[in-house]
Amino acid sequence: MRVNLTFLALAALKTASVVAIDPPAEVPTDPAEALLELETLAESAYLEVTAGLGGPGTKKLRKRTGGTCTLSNLRIRREWGSLTSPQKTAYINAVKCLQSKTALTPSELAPGAKTRFDDFVATHINQTLTIHYTGNFHAWHRYYVWIYETALRTECGYTGAQPYWDWAKTAVTGLANSPIFDGSATSLSGDGEFVPGKPNLELGGGLGLPPLILPPGTGGGCVTSGPFQDMVVNLGPVSLDLPGGVVGANPDGPLAWNPRCLKRDLTDAINQRFANATSVLRNIVLPSNAATFNTMMEGVPGSGEMGVHGGGHYAMGGDPGRDVFVSPGDPVFYLHHAAVDRVWWLWQLLSPSTRMNGPTAIAGTRTMMNMPPSDPASIEDYVDLGFAGGVPTKIKDLLVSTGGPLCYVYL
Ligand SMILES: *[C@@H]1O[C@H](CO)[C@@H](O)[C@H](O)[C@H]1NC(C)=O
Ligand SMILES: *[C@@H]1O[C@H](CO)[C@@H](O)[C@H](O)[C@H]1NC(C)=O
Ligand SMILES: [Cu+2]
């Protein structure tokens, strides 16, 4: 059954602060149809939020969070392929600039954090066990990407917004042909060098769960083309999923210095299976509460699903791409997590009063998969990015992309 999502989305937004709209029960399984529905939904969300900066719901919520967001300081985050070549080059140069500046993290705390770019990686490593499969997952990563985008702008002269990776598009084009990964001067570098004979990936087997078996990709070695071919990865690995169910870790510790090349293992099959247009649309439309939204997004280990979040990470592959601790060490991480945030943003906009506001906006505890057991996360909890930057900010001030310290939309 085809459902008119545009109508539902607009209805939801118009009555946002009053009524919660039940999402339609089905989404198109045909990828082309799903992509069209997704783009229609995304466009209506953009129009609604920017119309006077906020429809009825978002405007009220913005006031409540006390932000200073206006159309004039609004950052419009776009899909990488829609940027012009000069815009792509400006972004790439700003990332390289961050990678050329000295770290703010004291070397006693993280000897491997050499650059400002590494400050972000070190913060992520340091907090990994309390920011994934937790109640703060989305708010934490939203603020993290925002502060990274801000650092590119204030420390490296970038004037644009954080671009995002549209997995639904790369599921159709193939990763290596996409403007993100084609290896050209305006890409974020291409695949790793082909390593033949790699066994399958086997994820989660170590936890005593049925492992998720994934096929090898078309790379595996060092990235050989594009702007980041000479990039040095300084931190990790900490828990790197390698072919054959092997997990790699630097014996010197998670924050030690371990300079090495950037590796990728582009795997279209993973992109297509877990992050196609239908997967994205399902994640926006189907979950009726934050708990089911999180579960669909991240997948449950042992369930055979990894969600669009896992799909993007594992489709990119390589080192540090497949390391839950160190993954921000690949510059594509920030495009991937902007895309994750965009899914959250669209899901939130279907019912702003319950999803951008109050305790129902989040679900989960304070420890990864509640190990060790911990209390539920609260919207009063702080997100603290340490030496990456920003100031400790409550989750409740990170629920609206145009409120609190935030001021951006997706297009
Ligand atoms: C790691 O987290 C602890 C506790 O919050 C903090 O004191 C320390 O500075 C952090 N280290 C790094 C490298 O960010
Ligand atoms: C597309 O994604 C959905 C949901 O994640 C999945 O069930 C389906 O198998 C995927 N399609 C393909 C062709 O892999
Ligand atoms: Cu993360």
Short mmCIF file of N, CA, C and O and ligand atoms in Angstrom, two decimals, residues 29 31 269 272-280 282 305, ligand 2:
data_model
loop_
_atom_site.label_atom_id
_atom_site.label_comp_id
_atom_site.label_asym_id
_atom_site.label_seq_id
_atom_site.Cartn_x
_atom_site.Cartn_y
_atom_site.Cartn_z
N THR A 29 8.61 -0.89 -0.72
CA THR A 29 9.78 -1.77 -0.74
C THR A 29 10.60 -1.53 -2.00
O THR A 29 11.77 -1.88 -2.05
N PRO A 31 12.96 0.42 -4.06
CA PRO A 31 13.91 1.45 -3.65
C PRO A 31 13.67 2.80 -4.33
O PRO A 31 13.79 3.85 -3.69
N ALA A 269 27.35 -4.36 -0.84
CA ALA A 269 26.31 -5.27 -0.35
C ALA A 269 25.79 -4.84 1.02
O ALA A 269 24.61 -5.00 1.32
N GLN A 272 23.64 -1.71 0.54
CA GLN A 272 22.35 -2.04 -0.09
C GLN A 272 21.42 -2.83 0.83
O GLN A 272 20.21 -2.66 0.79
N ARG A 273 21.99 -3.66 1.67
CA ARG A 273 21.17 -4.50 2.55
C ARG A 273 20.63 -3.72 3.76
O ARG A 273 19.50 -3.92 4.18
N PHE A 274 21.46 -2.83 4.33
CA PHE A 274 21.08 -2.21 5.61
C PHE A 274 20.76 -0.71 5.51
O PHE A 274 20.21 -0.14 6.45
N ALA A 275 21.15 -0.09 4.42
CA ALA A 275 20.95 1.37 4.35
C ALA A 275 20.48 1.78 2.95
O ALA A 275 20.97 2.75 2.38
N ASN A 276 19.49 1.05 2.44
CA ASN A 276 18.86 1.48 1.18
C ASN A 276 17.73 2.46 1.50
O ASN A 276 17.44 2.72 2.68
N ALA A 277 17.09 2.99 0.48
CA ALA A 277 16.06 4.01 0.71
C ALA A 277 14.92 3.49 1.57
O ALA A 277 14.39 4.21 2.43
N THR A 278 14.57 2.22 1.39
CA THR A 278 13.51 1.64 2.21
C THR A 278 13.92 1.58 3.68
O THR A 278 13.13 1.89 4.57
N SER A 279 15.18 1.18 3.93
CA SER A 279 15.65 1.12 5.32
C SER A 279 15.56 2.50 5.98
O SER A 279 15.14 2.63 7.13
N VAL A 280 15.98 3.53 5.23
CA VAL A 280 15.98 4.89 5.79
C VAL A 280 14.55 5.33 6.08
O VAL A 280 14.24 5.82 7.18
N ARG A 282 11.84 3.52 6.45
CA ARG A 282 11.25 2.72 7.54
C ARG A 282 11.66 3.28 8.90
O ARG A 282 10.83 3.39 9.81
N GLU A 305 20.46 -7.71 12.31
CA GLU A 305 20.24 -6.35 11.78
C GLU A 305 21.28 -5.41 12.39
O GLU A 305 21.71 -5.60 13.53
C1 LIG B 2 16.53 -2.74 1.94
O1 LIG B 2 16.39 -2.49 3.32
C2 LIG B 2 15.40 -3.27 3.97
C3 LIG B 2 15.31 -2.77 5.38
O2 LIG B 2 16.57 -2.59 5.97
C4 LIG B 2 15.79 -4.75 3.88
O3 LIG B 2 14.86 -5.54 4.53
C5 LIG B 2 15.93 -5.13 2.41
O4 LIG B 2 16.38 -6.46 2.33
C6 LIG B 2 16.90 -4.20 1.70
N1 LIG B 2 16.92 -4.47 0.29
C7 LIG B 2 17.91 -5.11 -0.29
C8 LIG B 2 17.81 -5.22 -1.77
O5 LIG B 2 18.85 -5.59 0.31
#
